mmCIF file of C-alpha atoms in Angstrom:
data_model
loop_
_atom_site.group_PDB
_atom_site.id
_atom_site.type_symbol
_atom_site.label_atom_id
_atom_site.label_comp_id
_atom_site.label_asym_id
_atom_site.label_seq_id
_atom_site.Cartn_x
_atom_site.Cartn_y
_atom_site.Cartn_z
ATOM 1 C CA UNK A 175 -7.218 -2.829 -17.879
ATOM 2 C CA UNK A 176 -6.303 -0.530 -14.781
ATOM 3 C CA UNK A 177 -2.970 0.836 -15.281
ATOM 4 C CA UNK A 178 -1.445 3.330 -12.925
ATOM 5 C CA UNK A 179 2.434 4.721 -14.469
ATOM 6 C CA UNK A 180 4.227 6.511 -12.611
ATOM 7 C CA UNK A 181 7.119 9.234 -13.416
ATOM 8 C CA UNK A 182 10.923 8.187 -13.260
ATOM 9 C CA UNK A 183 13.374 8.088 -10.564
ATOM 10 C CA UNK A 184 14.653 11.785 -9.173
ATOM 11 C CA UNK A 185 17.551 12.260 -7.153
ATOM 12 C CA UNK A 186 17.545 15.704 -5.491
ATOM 13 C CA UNK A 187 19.550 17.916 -3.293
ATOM 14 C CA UNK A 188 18.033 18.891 0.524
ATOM 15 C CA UNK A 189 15.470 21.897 0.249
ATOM 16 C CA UNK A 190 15.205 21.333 -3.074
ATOM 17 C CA UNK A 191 11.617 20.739 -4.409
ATOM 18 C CA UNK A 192 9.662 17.727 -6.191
ATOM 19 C CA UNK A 193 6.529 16.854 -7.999
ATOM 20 C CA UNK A 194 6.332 13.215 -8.794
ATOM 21 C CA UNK A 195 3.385 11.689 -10.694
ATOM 22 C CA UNK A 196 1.128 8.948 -11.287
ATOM 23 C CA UNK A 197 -1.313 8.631 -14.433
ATOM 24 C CA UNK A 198 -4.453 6.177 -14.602
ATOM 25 C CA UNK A 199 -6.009 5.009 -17.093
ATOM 26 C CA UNK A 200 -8.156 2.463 -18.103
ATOM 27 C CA UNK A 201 -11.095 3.613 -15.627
ATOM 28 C CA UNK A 202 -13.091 6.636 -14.991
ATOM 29 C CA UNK A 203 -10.057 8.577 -13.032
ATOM 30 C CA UNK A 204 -12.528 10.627 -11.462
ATOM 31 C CA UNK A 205 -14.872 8.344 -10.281
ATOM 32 C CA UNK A 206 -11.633 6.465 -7.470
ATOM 33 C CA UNK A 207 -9.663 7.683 -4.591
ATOM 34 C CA UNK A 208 -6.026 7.422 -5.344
ATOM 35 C CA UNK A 209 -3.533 7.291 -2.374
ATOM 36 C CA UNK A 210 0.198 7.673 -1.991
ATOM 37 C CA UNK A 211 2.201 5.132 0.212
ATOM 38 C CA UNK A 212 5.543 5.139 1.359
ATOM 39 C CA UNK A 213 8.576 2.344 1.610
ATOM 40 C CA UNK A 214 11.693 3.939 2.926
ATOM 41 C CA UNK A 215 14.819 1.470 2.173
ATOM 42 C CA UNK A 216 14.491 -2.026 3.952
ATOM 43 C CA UNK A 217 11.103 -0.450 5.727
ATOM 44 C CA UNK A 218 7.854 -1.413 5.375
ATOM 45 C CA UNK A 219 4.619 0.185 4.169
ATOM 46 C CA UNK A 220 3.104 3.608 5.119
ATOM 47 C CA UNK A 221 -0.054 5.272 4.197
ATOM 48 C CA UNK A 222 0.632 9.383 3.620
ATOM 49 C CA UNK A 223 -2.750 10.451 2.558
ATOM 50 C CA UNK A 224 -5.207 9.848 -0.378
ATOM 51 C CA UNK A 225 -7.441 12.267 -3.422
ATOM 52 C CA UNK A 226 -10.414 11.745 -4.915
ATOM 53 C CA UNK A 227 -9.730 13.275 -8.323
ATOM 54 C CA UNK A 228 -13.447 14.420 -8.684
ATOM 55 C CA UNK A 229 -13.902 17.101 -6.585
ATOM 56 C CA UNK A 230 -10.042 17.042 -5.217
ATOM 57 C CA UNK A 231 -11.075 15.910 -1.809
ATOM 58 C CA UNK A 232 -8.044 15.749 0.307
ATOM 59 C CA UNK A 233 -7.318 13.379 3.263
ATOM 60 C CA UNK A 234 -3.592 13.061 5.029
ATOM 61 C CA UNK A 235 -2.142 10.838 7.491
ATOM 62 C CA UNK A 236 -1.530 13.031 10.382
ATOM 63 C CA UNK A 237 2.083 11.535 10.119
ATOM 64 C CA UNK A 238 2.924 13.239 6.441
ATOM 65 C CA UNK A 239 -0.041 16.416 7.072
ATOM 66 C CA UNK A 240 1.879 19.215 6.418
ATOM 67 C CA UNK A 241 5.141 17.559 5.098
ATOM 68 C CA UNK A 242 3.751 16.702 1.124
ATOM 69 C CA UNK A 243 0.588 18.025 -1.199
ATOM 70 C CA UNK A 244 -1.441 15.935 -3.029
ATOM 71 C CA UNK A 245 -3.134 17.023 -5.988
ATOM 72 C CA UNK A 246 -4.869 15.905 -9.122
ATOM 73 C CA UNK A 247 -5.643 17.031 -12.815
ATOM 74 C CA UNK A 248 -8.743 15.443 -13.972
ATOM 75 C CA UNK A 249 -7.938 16.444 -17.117
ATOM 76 C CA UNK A 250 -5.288 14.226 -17.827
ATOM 77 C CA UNK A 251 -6.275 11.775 -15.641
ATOM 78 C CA UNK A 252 -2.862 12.764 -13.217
ATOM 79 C CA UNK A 253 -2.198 12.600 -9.626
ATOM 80 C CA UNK A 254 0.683 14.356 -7.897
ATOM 81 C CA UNK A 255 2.457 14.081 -5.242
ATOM 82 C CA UNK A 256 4.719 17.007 -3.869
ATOM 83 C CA UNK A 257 7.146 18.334 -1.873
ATOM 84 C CA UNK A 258 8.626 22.426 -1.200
ATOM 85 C CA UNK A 259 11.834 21.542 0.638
ATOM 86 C CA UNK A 260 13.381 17.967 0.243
ATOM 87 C CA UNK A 261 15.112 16.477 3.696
ATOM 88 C CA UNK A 262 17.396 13.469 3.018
ATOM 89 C CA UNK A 263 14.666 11.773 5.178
ATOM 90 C CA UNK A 264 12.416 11.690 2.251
ATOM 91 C CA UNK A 265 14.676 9.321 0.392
ATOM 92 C CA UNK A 266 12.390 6.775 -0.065
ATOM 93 C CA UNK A 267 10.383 4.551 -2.772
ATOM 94 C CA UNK A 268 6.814 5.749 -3.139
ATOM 95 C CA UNK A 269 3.708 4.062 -4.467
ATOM 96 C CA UNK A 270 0.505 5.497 -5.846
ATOM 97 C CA UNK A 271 -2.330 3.225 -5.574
ATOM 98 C CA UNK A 272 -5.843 3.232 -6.947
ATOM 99 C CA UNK A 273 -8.770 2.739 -3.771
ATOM 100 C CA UNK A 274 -11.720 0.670 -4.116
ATOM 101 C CA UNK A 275 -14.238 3.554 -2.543
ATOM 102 C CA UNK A 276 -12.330 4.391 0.842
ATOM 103 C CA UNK A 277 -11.272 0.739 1.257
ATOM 104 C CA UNK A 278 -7.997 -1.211 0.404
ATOM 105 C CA UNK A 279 -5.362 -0.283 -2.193
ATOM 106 C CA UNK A 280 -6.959 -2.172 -5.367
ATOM 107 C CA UNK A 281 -4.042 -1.366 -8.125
ATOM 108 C CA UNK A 282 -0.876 0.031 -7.335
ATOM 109 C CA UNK A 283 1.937 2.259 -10.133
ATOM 110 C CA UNK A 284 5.488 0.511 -10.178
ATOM 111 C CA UNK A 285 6.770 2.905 -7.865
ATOM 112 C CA UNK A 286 8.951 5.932 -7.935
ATOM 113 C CA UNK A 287 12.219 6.096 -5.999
ATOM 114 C CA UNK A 288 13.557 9.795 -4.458
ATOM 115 C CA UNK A 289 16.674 9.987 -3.260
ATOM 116 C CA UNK A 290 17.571 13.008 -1.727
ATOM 117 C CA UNK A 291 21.124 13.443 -0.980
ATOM 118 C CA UNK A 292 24.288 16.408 -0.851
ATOM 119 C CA UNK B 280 -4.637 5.730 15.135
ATOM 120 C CA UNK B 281 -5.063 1.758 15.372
ATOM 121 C CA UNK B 282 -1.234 0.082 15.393
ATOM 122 C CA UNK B 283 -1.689 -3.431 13.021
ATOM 123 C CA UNK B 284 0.886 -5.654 15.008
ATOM 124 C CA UNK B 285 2.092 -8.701 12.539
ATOM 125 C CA UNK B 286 3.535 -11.845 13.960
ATOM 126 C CA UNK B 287 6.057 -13.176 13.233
ATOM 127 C CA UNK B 288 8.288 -10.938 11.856
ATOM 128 C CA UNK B 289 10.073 -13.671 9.771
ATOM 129 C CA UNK B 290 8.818 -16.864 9.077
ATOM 130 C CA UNK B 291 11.095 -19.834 7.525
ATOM 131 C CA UNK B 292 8.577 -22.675 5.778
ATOM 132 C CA UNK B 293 9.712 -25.452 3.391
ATOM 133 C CA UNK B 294 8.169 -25.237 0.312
ATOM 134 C CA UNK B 295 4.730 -27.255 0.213
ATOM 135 C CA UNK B 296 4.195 -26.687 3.712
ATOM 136 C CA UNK B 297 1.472 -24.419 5.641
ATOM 137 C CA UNK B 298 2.291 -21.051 6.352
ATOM 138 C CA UNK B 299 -0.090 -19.104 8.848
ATOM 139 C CA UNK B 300 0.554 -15.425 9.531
ATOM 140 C CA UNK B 301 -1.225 -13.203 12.245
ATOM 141 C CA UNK B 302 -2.254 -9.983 12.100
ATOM 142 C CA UNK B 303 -3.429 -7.709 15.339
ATOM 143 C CA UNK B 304 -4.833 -4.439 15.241
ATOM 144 C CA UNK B 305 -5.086 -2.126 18.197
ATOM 145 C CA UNK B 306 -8.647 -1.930 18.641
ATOM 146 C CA UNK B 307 -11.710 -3.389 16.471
ATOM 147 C CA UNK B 308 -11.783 -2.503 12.285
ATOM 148 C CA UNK B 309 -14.835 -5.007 12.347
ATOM 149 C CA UNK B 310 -13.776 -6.874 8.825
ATOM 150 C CA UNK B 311 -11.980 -4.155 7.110
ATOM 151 C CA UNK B 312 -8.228 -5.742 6.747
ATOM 152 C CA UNK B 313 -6.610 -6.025 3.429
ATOM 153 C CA UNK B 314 -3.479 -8.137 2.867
ATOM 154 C CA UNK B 315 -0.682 -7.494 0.049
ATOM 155 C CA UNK B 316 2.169 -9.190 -0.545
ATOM 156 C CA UNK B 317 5.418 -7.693 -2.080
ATOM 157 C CA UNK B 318 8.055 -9.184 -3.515
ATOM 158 C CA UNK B 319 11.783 -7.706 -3.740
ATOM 159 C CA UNK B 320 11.817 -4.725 -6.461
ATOM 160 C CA UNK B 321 7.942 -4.675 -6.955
ATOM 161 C CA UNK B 322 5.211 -2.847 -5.957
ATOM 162 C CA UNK B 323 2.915 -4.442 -3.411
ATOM 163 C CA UNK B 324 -0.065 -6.918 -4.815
ATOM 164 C CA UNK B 325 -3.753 -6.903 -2.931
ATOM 165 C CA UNK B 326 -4.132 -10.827 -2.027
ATOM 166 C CA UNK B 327 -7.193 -10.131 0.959
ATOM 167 C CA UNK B 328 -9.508 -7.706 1.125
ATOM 168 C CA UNK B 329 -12.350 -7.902 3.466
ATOM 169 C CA UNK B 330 -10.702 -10.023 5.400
ATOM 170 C CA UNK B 331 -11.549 -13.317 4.044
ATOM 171 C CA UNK B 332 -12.330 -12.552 0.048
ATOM 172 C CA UNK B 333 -9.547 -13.391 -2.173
ATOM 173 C CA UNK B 334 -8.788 -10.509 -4.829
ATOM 174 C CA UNK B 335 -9.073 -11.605 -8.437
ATOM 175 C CA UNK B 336 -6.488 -13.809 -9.564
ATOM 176 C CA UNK B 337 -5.165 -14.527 -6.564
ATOM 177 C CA UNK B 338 -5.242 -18.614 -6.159
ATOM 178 C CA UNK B 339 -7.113 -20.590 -3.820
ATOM 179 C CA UNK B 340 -3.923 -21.712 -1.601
ATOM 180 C CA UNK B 341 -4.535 -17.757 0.063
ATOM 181 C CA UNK B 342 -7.125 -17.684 2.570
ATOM 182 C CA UNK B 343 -7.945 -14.687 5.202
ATOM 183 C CA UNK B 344 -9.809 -15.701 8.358
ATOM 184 C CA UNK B 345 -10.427 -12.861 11.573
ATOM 185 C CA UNK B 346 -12.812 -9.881 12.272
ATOM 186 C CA UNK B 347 -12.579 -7.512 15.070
ATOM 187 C CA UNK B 348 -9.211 -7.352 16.497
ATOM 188 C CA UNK B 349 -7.451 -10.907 15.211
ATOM 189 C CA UNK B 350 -6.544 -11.807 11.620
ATOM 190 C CA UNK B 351 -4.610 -14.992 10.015
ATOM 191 C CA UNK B 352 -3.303 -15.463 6.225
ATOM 192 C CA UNK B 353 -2.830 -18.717 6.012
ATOM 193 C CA UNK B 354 -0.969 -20.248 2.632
ATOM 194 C CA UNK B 355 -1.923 -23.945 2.436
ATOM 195 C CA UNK B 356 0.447 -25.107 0.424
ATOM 196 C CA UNK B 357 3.911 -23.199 -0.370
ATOM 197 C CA UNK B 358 5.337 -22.639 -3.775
ATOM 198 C CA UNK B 359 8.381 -21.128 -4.655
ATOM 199 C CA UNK B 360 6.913 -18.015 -5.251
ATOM 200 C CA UNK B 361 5.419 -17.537 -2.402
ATOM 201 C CA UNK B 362 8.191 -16.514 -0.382
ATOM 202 C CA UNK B 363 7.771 -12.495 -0.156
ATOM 203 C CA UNK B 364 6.541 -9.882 2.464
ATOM 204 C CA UNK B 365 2.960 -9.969 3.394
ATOM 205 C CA UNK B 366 1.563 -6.693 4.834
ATOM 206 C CA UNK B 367 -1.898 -6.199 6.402
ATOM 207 C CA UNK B 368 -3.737 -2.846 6.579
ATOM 208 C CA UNK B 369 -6.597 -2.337 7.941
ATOM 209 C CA UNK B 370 -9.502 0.261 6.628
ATOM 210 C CA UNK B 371 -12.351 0.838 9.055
ATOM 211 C CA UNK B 372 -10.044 3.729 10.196
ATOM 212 C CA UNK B 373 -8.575 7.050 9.906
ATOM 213 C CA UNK B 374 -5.552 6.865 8.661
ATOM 214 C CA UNK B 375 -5.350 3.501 7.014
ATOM 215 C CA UNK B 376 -2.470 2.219 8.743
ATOM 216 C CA UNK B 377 -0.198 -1.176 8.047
ATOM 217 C CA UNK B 378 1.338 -3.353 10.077
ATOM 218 C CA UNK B 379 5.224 -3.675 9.531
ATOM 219 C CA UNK B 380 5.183 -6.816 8.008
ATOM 220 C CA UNK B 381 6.071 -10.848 8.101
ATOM 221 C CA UNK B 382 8.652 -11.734 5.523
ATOM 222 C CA UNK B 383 8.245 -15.113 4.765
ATOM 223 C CA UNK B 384 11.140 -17.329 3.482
ATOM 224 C CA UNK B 385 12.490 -20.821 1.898
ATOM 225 C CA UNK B 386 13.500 -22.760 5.442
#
């Protein structure tokens, strides 16, 4: 069975910094792109950018480019998501899902909620 | 980047009733849309991918109809839970994008 878990809940300060995770198993990890996705309270759904754990291939929306760093650890089957400097604006649930190829989301973690905040 | 347009924004069915939701994207993604729904406190589920193939598990009431620019998810028959969010996203692109959403509820 697919299982992606993600890390617990953080609640951080503004310019703080974050690495949140996301651990498959249950597949070949390297072998699947995994993505990030955003849901800010009461919003909807945004893609932020997506790694294929093999060779650490990179791809960003242009909208979060510059703003977060994904990364991966093929050896323990890991992807990360992170950020140097927090804003409040980041406050926000995020989702790592597994791709099927460069398609749709296929599995998806149970989320991990940042809340940044003074 | 292609804007995915969803219509309506809220949609009030009774339960047992047909439910169709539309999904427009910007220019043409040929047959790559994907539909998830969410439900309050859970990570999103893939229902649709490919437009019209149902993922596994998900029961035959879902159906996903479109190609090029215009898209439907149609419910035939609404059960209680049913009533959720249902996102499209569409894939032929860079970046993915999603629409905003339809949240569909009990009328």
């Amino acid at each position: 069975e697919v299982q992606l878990v993600q890390s617990g809940a953080e609640v951080k300060k503004p310019g703080e910094s974050l690495k949140i995770s996301c651990k498959g198993s249950g597949y070949s990890f390297t072998s699947y792109w995994i993505g990030w996705v955003r849901q800010m309270p009461g919003k909807g759904l945004e893609w932020m950018g997506i790694i294929y754990p093999g060779d650490s291939d990179t791809r960003y929306s242009p909208s979060f480019q510059g703003q977060v760093t994904i990364s991966a650890d093929k050896s323990i089957s890991t992807a990360y998501l992170q950020w140097s400097s927090l804003k409040a604006s980041d406050t926000a649930m995020y989702y790592c899902a597994r791709l099927f190829y460069l398609g749709y989301f296929q599995h998806w973690g149970q989320g991990t909620l940042v809340t940044v905040s003074s | 980047e292609i804007v995915m347009t969803q219509s309506p924004a809220t949609l009030s069915v009774s339960p047992g009733e047909r439910a169709t939701l539309s999904c427009r994207a910007s220019q043409s993604v040929s047959s790559n849309l994907a539909w998830y729904q969410q439900k309050p406190g859970q990570a999103p589920r893939l229902l649709i991918y490919g437009a019209s193939t149902r993922a596994t598990g998900i029961p035959a009431r879902f159906s996903g109809s479109g190609s090029g620019t215009e898209f439907t998810l149609t419910i035939s028959s609404l059960q209680s839970e049913d009533f959720a969010v249902y996102y499209c996203q569409q894939y032929n692109n860079w970046p993915q994008t999603f629409g905003q959403g339809t949240k569909l509820e009990i009328k």
